[in-house]
Amino acid sequence: MILPARRSFYLITANLTLAVLVSFLPSLLLLWYLLLGLSLSLWLVDGLLALPKHGLEIERQLPANLSVGLKQLIQLRLRHTGKRPLHLVLYDHYPQQVQAQGLPLYLSLPAGQYAEPVYSILPLERGKFIFPQLQVRGRSPLQLWWHDYPIKLKSEVRIYPNFAAISQYTLLATDNHLSHLGIMKRRRRGEGQDFHQLREYRAGDSLRQIDWKASARMHKAISREYQDERDQDIIFLLDCGHRMQAKDGELSHFDHTLNALLLMSYVALKQGDAVGLATFGGVERWLPAKKGQLSLNQILNALYDLQPTLQAPDYSQAAAQLLIRHKKRALVILITNLRDEDTDDLLPALNLLRKRHLLLLASMRELALDQKLTEPVDHLEEAIEQAATQHYLQLRQQTLERVRATGTLCLDVPPTELSTQLINRYLEIKRSGAL
């Protein structure tokens, strides 16, 4: 497509100005004809010269991984094989699930030279997306025209959940620094754990820890020290139903859940446990429990494009499917957004899972409801809203109490605290030897 450039408008203005003068001074008519003929010739010749693509080669270089909320740079590599310099405007057709800064790109490229302009993007959603093409606008030799044309340059990108927390945990993952994340890790010394080492008796050690044979040989009290058990299975049972679309701030409950799940998986894998995943509520995915840090990549690839659906969760079906798929006793972490009307379906499902597994229910509490109770009441409508909110929270609390009465471990936390609370409870379970 050919578009007029600024110099074309200058030339049009000159022709119009002279045409106005001709109406007052007919003697200038020949001059106007000459100017008009020259202008038409220049437009025609320059337009024809603008049509070729001038041997321009373009590549797009994308980062290997993108994550939600983290800004990344996109680099374009241009190679000019033509014989005359180019003046270009580049626009990249990025997916609507990202925000871009720095477009369009303006650059001049001498003949036979390279250029590597960059712009930045901010991913807003997870999933697999396409950069379909580039739009190039090149100026003609006399700068009267722009030649605007697309270049097919398809690039596929995967946008993952924000795993910056995992990087932060990696940097802080020592016994002296875990508290920076609010995670308290203490080695439990006692029975019911894997044997770690022998050491001198310390005040506070139980008599059952004393190794009497070693004490007799060493002529002093020697205690057995135990460490957290390893080789256990952790299975996440993830609700993908419509309630997980609730939002507190920029992220939905579902995105908070994925971030917590990734961090928790990293911690469990570092502890030597195997981690697996099952989803329900409109999307059914199954990832068997596996050990090793490579499993974290498998979990990322299984989750990055997962989105909550409009369906209601079926807890009973999810429990039955999990019992079929995973036979070994495991810590099953059910993450959902609990409602009072869930009792009839949820309790039988929990009882079914508890026959074989240790069960932890993590339910996210909506901050908007807590904030509603703190707002001042000045009108009848506001009083009714607060009363309805209070009644709803009471029913929800009653549901949680009924769940706890079955012997199921429970967490009821705001989405922003899910990661820390989940890891702390997991470490407590490891220390207690309950699994």
XYZ file of C-alpha atoms in Angstrom:
435
model
C 0.000 0.000 0.000
C 1.285 3.461 -0.956
C 0.679 6.413 1.381
C 1.692 10.059 0.869
C 4.559 11.309 3.003
C 5.079 14.812 4.403
C 6.940 16.106 1.339
C 3.955 15.163 -0.834
C 1.779 17.456 1.243
C 4.358 20.223 0.872
C 4.209 19.735 -2.908
C 0.391 19.728 -2.873
C 0.410 22.934 -0.845
C 2.755 24.586 -3.376
C 0.471 23.588 -6.268
C -2.657 24.848 -4.497
C -0.968 28.113 -3.551
C 0.126 28.722 -7.148
C -3.376 27.800 -8.386
C -4.849 30.500 -6.136
C -2.329 33.034 -7.462
C -3.217 32.071 -11.060
C -6.817 33.097 -10.384
C -5.540 36.630 -9.696
C -2.542 36.623 -12.049
C -3.375 34.665 -15.257
C 0.176 35.231 -16.486
C 1.341 32.578 -13.984
C -0.798 29.890 -15.645
C 2.120 28.417 -17.630
C 4.265 28.271 -14.474
C 1.482 26.431 -12.679
C 1.209 23.915 -15.544
C 4.952 23.316 -15.346
C 4.838 22.856 -11.553
C 1.839 20.526 -11.790
C 3.486 18.429 -14.502
C 6.734 18.235 -12.551
C 4.853 17.259 -9.396
C 2.927 14.506 -11.163
C 6.140 13.155 -12.684
C 7.907 13.145 -9.350
C 4.971 11.432 -7.643
C 4.792 8.758 -10.343
C 8.529 8.008 -10.484
C 9.011 8.112 -6.726
C 5.927 5.960 -6.213
C 7.306 3.299 -8.554
C 10.676 3.383 -6.763
C 8.910 2.956 -3.431
C 7.218 -0.317 -4.386
C 10.135 -2.799 -4.100
C 10.931 -4.125 -0.632
C 14.616 -3.254 -1.032
C 16.065 -6.599 0.112
C 15.033 -6.151 3.743
C 15.367 -9.249 5.955
C 13.839 -9.245 9.445
C 13.968 -11.722 12.332
C 12.170 -11.514 15.675
C 13.977 -12.770 18.768
C 11.716 -13.665 21.688
C 12.815 -14.692 25.206
C 12.635 -18.406 25.902
C 10.117 -17.857 28.696
C 7.685 -15.088 29.542
C 5.778 -14.739 32.780
C 2.768 -12.694 33.771
C 3.574 -9.243 35.131
C 7.292 -9.280 34.271
C 8.480 -6.889 31.561
C 10.625 -8.396 28.804
C 12.513 -7.020 25.802
C 11.720 -8.101 22.235
C 14.547 -7.687 19.726
C 14.171 -7.335 15.971
C 17.171 -8.076 13.776
C 17.181 -6.270 10.401
C 19.586 -6.938 7.529
C 19.595 -4.564 4.548
C 20.932 -6.110 1.324
C 19.831 -3.250 -0.978
C 21.924 -0.482 -2.543
C 20.336 2.621 -1.036
C 19.689 3.660 2.566
C 16.276 3.007 4.038
C 14.147 5.116 6.356
C 11.755 2.770 8.125
C 8.910 2.692 10.607
C 8.313 -0.761 12.117
C 5.274 -1.970 14.006
C 5.048 -5.456 15.478
C 1.628 -7.124 15.650
C 1.725 -8.473 19.198
C -1.114 -10.474 20.832
C -3.726 -8.557 22.794
C -2.781 -10.448 25.951
C 0.343 -8.281 26.318
C 1.042 -4.573 26.577
C 3.819 -3.089 24.437
C 5.992 -0.011 24.911
C 8.364 1.520 22.375
C 6.307 0.914 19.230
C 6.420 1.953 16.476
C 10.188 1.846 15.902
C 11.836 4.566 13.775
C 15.233 3.889 12.231
C 17.512 4.647 9.292
C 19.409 1.714 7.828
C 22.399 2.268 5.503
C 22.938 -0.100 2.588
C 24.427 -3.461 3.563
C 24.108 -2.815 7.297
C 22.392 -4.464 10.287
C 20.149 -3.024 12.977
C 18.782 -4.563 16.193
C 16.014 -2.334 17.576
C 14.146 -3.431 20.713
C 10.836 -2.753 22.410
C 9.336 -4.047 25.639
C 6.223 -6.057 26.413
C 4.333 -6.740 29.639
C 2.420 -10.060 29.590
C -1.037 -9.812 31.172
C -2.391 -13.347 30.745
C -1.043 -16.880 30.745
C -1.259 -19.149 27.744
C 0.079 -19.837 24.254
C -0.100 -16.814 21.940
C 1.034 -15.804 18.464
C 2.979 -12.820 17.103
C 1.599 -13.047 13.523
C 3.486 -10.453 11.476
C 5.406 -7.191 11.251
C 4.210 -4.036 9.563
C 6.923 -2.149 7.669
C 6.619 1.360 6.332
C 9.521 2.432 4.105
C 10.065 5.905 2.657
C 10.659 6.405 -1.081
C 13.956 7.852 -2.379
C 12.495 11.378 -2.761
C 10.545 10.923 0.492
C 7.221 11.642 -1.216
C 5.658 8.270 -0.401
C 5.510 5.621 2.249
C 5.316 2.010 1.099
C 3.363 0.197 3.799
C 3.409 -3.614 3.663
C 3.246 -6.599 6.056
C 5.963 -9.199 6.531
C 4.704 -12.604 7.637
C 6.759 -13.461 10.683
C 4.910 -15.907 12.908
C 6.322 -16.484 16.377
C 4.721 -18.576 19.102
C 5.227 -17.619 22.730
C 4.242 -19.272 25.982
C 3.388 -17.023 28.891
C 3.790 -18.773 32.226
C 2.571 -17.887 35.711
C 4.787 -15.488 37.596
C 7.507 -17.707 39.021
C 9.596 -14.815 40.324
C 8.710 -16.050 43.811
C 10.550 -19.288 43.034
C 13.677 -17.342 42.093
C 13.361 -15.355 45.314
C 12.944 -18.558 47.288
C 16.026 -20.020 45.628
C 18.083 -17.062 46.800
C 16.669 -17.222 50.321
C 16.421 -20.992 50.649
C 18.706 -21.439 53.639
C 17.697 -22.055 57.229
C 18.805 -18.548 58.187
C 16.805 -16.740 55.526
C 13.523 -18.620 55.078
C 11.910 -16.314 57.620
C 12.180 -13.491 55.060
C 9.335 -15.202 53.249
C 7.400 -15.855 56.438
C 8.286 -19.555 56.231
C 9.512 -21.129 59.455
C 11.527 -24.272 58.948
C 12.737 -26.210 62.002
C 14.292 -29.633 62.044
C 12.320 -31.934 64.288
C 14.394 -34.143 66.591
C 12.470 -37.156 67.752
C 10.879 -40.357 66.548
C 8.791 -41.016 63.512
C 11.326 -39.415 61.146
C 14.230 -40.659 58.995
C 17.479 -41.220 60.892
C 19.981 -38.429 60.228
C 23.008 -38.769 62.519
C 24.381 -39.430 66.000
C 25.406 -36.513 68.192
C 26.039 -35.620 71.823
C 23.042 -35.513 74.087
C 21.511 -32.042 74.465
C 19.204 -30.681 77.101
C 15.624 -31.217 75.946
C 16.274 -34.480 74.079
C 13.868 -37.258 75.028
C 15.201 -40.454 76.616
C 13.927 -42.397 73.629
C 16.459 -40.554 71.450
C 19.440 -41.841 73.429
C 21.455 -44.524 71.667
C 22.573 -46.638 74.650
C 25.092 -48.759 72.740
C 26.816 -45.693 71.289
C 26.705 -44.003 74.705
C 28.437 -47.019 76.298
C 31.170 -46.991 73.660
C 31.754 -43.236 73.913
C 31.330 -43.096 77.713
C 28.902 -40.184 77.325
C 25.287 -39.693 76.361
C 24.736 -39.943 72.588
C 21.418 -39.051 70.926
C 19.954 -40.060 67.619
C 18.986 -37.106 65.430
C 16.212 -37.458 62.900
C 15.297 -35.443 59.838
C 12.099 -34.938 57.933
C 10.932 -37.970 55.995
C 11.516 -38.024 52.266
C 10.068 -39.924 49.307
C 6.506 -38.888 50.099
C 3.855 -37.983 47.519
C 2.173 -34.582 47.298
C -0.878 -34.332 45.034
C -2.535 -31.000 44.238
C -6.251 -31.214 43.507
C -6.972 -27.922 41.779
C -10.437 -26.428 41.336
C -10.810 -24.807 37.896
C -14.471 -23.864 38.382
C -16.149 -20.494 38.047
C -15.491 -19.337 41.631
C -11.761 -19.211 40.981
C -12.391 -16.255 38.672
C -12.928 -14.006 41.721
C -10.367 -11.215 41.905
C -8.736 -9.370 44.794
C -6.509 -6.762 43.185
C -4.881 -7.409 39.811
C -4.732 -11.209 40.027
C -7.611 -13.658 40.155
C -7.858 -16.301 42.862
C -6.840 -18.796 40.187
C -3.598 -16.938 39.400
C -2.803 -16.668 43.110
C -3.414 -20.405 43.338
C -1.026 -21.196 40.485
C 1.703 -19.028 42.010
C 1.284 -20.756 45.370
C 1.209 -24.178 43.728
C 4.468 -23.530 41.881
C 6.292 -22.301 44.957
C 4.940 -25.135 47.061
C 5.989 -27.638 44.379
C 9.496 -26.219 44.370
C 9.752 -26.567 48.149
C 8.372 -30.125 48.147
C 10.714 -31.237 45.373
C 13.677 -29.764 47.251
C 12.535 -31.768 50.280
C 12.863 -34.957 48.238
C 9.140 -35.536 47.784
C 7.257 -36.335 44.582
C 4.677 -33.833 43.307
C 1.638 -34.518 41.128
C -1.375 -32.578 39.908
C -5.028 -33.180 39.074
C -7.549 -30.559 37.949
C -11.345 -30.558 37.938
C -14.213 -28.144 37.395
C -14.426 -28.001 33.607
C -10.786 -28.860 32.883
C -9.328 -32.296 33.604
C -5.561 -32.680 33.548
C -3.507 -35.307 35.303
C 0.208 -35.206 36.076
C 1.478 -38.247 38.035
C 3.634 -37.589 41.090
C 7.321 -37.406 40.185
C 10.497 -36.411 41.968
C 13.361 -34.175 40.867
C 13.646 -30.540 39.859
C 12.816 -31.395 36.242
C 9.293 -32.094 37.475
C 8.856 -28.378 38.067
C 9.146 -27.732 34.322
C 6.511 -30.380 33.689
C 4.195 -28.697 36.176
C 4.790 -25.320 34.529
C 3.981 -26.725 31.094
C 0.832 -28.348 32.468
C -0.408 -25.124 34.068
C 0.722 -22.185 31.976
C -2.330 -22.088 29.687
C -4.877 -23.250 32.260
C -7.835 -20.933 32.811
C -10.878 -21.161 35.120
C -14.108 -22.181 33.438
C -17.759 -21.283 33.960
C -18.614 -24.718 35.342
C -19.342 -25.625 38.960
C -16.816 -27.936 40.674
C -17.773 -31.598 41.098
C -15.844 -32.634 44.228
C -17.179 -36.201 44.310
C -16.116 -36.971 40.763
C -12.695 -35.392 41.346
C -12.183 -37.527 44.464
C -13.212 -40.725 42.686
C -10.893 -40.009 39.749
C -7.954 -39.324 42.052
C -8.436 -42.594 43.941
C -8.334 -44.452 40.633
C -5.243 -42.639 39.371
C -3.122 -42.581 42.540
C -2.994 -45.628 44.805
C -0.124 -44.721 47.155
C -0.895 -42.750 50.313
C -0.209 -39.050 49.710
C -0.783 -35.596 51.054
C -3.662 -34.362 48.899
C -3.985 -30.570 48.848
C -7.414 -29.506 47.625
C -7.367 -25.819 46.620
C -10.745 -24.208 46.064
C -12.995 -21.279 46.952
C -15.416 -22.740 49.456
C -19.112 -21.842 49.679
C -21.741 -22.868 52.213
C -23.782 -24.655 49.540
C -20.861 -27.024 48.870
C -21.459 -29.125 51.976
C -23.628 -31.835 50.433
C -21.097 -32.576 47.675
C -17.877 -31.697 49.471
C -18.160 -33.733 52.677
C -18.690 -37.118 50.969
C -15.749 -36.354 48.674
C -13.503 -35.507 51.627
C -14.507 -38.657 53.492
C -13.738 -40.703 50.388
C -10.254 -39.206 50.020
C -9.441 -39.529 53.726
C -9.786 -43.299 53.569
C -6.454 -43.469 51.742
C -4.809 -40.035 51.886
C -3.942 -37.268 54.298
C -6.106 -34.362 53.211
C -5.490 -30.607 53.405
C -8.252 -28.262 52.229
C -7.030 -24.764 51.285
C -9.889 -22.313 50.734
C -9.340 -18.710 49.712
C -11.252 -16.020 51.536
C -12.385 -13.027 49.499
C -10.881 -9.831 50.893
C -13.721 -7.737 49.479
C -16.105 -9.349 51.966
C -13.868 -8.612 54.949
C -13.443 -5.033 53.758
C -17.207 -4.627 53.430
C -17.610 -5.264 57.171
C -15.196 -2.442 58.018
C -16.989 0.196 55.948
C -19.098 2.827 57.795
C -22.859 2.410 57.620
C -24.771 5.606 56.777
C -27.806 4.328 54.871
C -30.294 1.491 55.047
C -28.927 -0.109 51.866
C -25.430 -0.222 53.362
C -26.782 -1.777 56.551
C -28.577 -4.474 54.529
C -25.400 -5.194 52.551
C -23.342 -5.558 55.713
C -25.944 -7.802 57.329
C -26.057 -10.017 54.229
C -22.238 -10.175 54.138
C -22.077 -11.091 57.810
C -24.682 -13.817 57.327
C -22.815 -15.227 54.343
C -19.489 -15.331 56.224
C -21.165 -17.075 59.170
C -22.558 -19.771 56.879
C -19.152 -20.158 55.288
C -17.518 -20.497 58.706
C -20.039 -23.163 59.673
C -19.121 -25.085 56.524
C -15.436 -24.913 57.460
C -16.203 -26.165 60.961
C -18.097 -29.122 59.534
C -15.111 -29.887 57.317
C -12.708 -29.713 60.288
C -15.021 -32.020 62.250
C -14.327 -34.778 59.704
C -10.621 -34.655 60.611
C -9.608 -32.786 57.461
C -6.837 -30.221 57.833
C -8.040 -26.770 56.758
C -6.626 -23.446 55.681
C -8.865 -20.396 55.238
C -6.630 -17.579 54.019
C -6.645 -14.539 51.724
C -5.191 -15.284 48.282
C -2.078 -13.183 48.926
C -1.161 -15.345 51.940
C -1.827 -18.710 50.327
C 1.808 -19.442 49.394
C 3.266 -18.805 52.842
C 0.473 -20.521 54.766
C 0.500 -23.551 52.495
C 4.251 -24.083 52.782
C 4.230 -23.594 56.541
C 1.469 -26.181 56.946
C 3.298 -28.596 54.647
C 6.484 -28.273 56.711
C 4.499 -28.815 59.912
C 3.056 -32.014 58.461
C 6.560 -33.156 57.512
C 7.848 -32.477 61.030
C 4.947 -34.250 62.683
C 5.342 -37.427 60.649
C 1.579 -37.462 60.056
C 1.941 -38.549 56.437
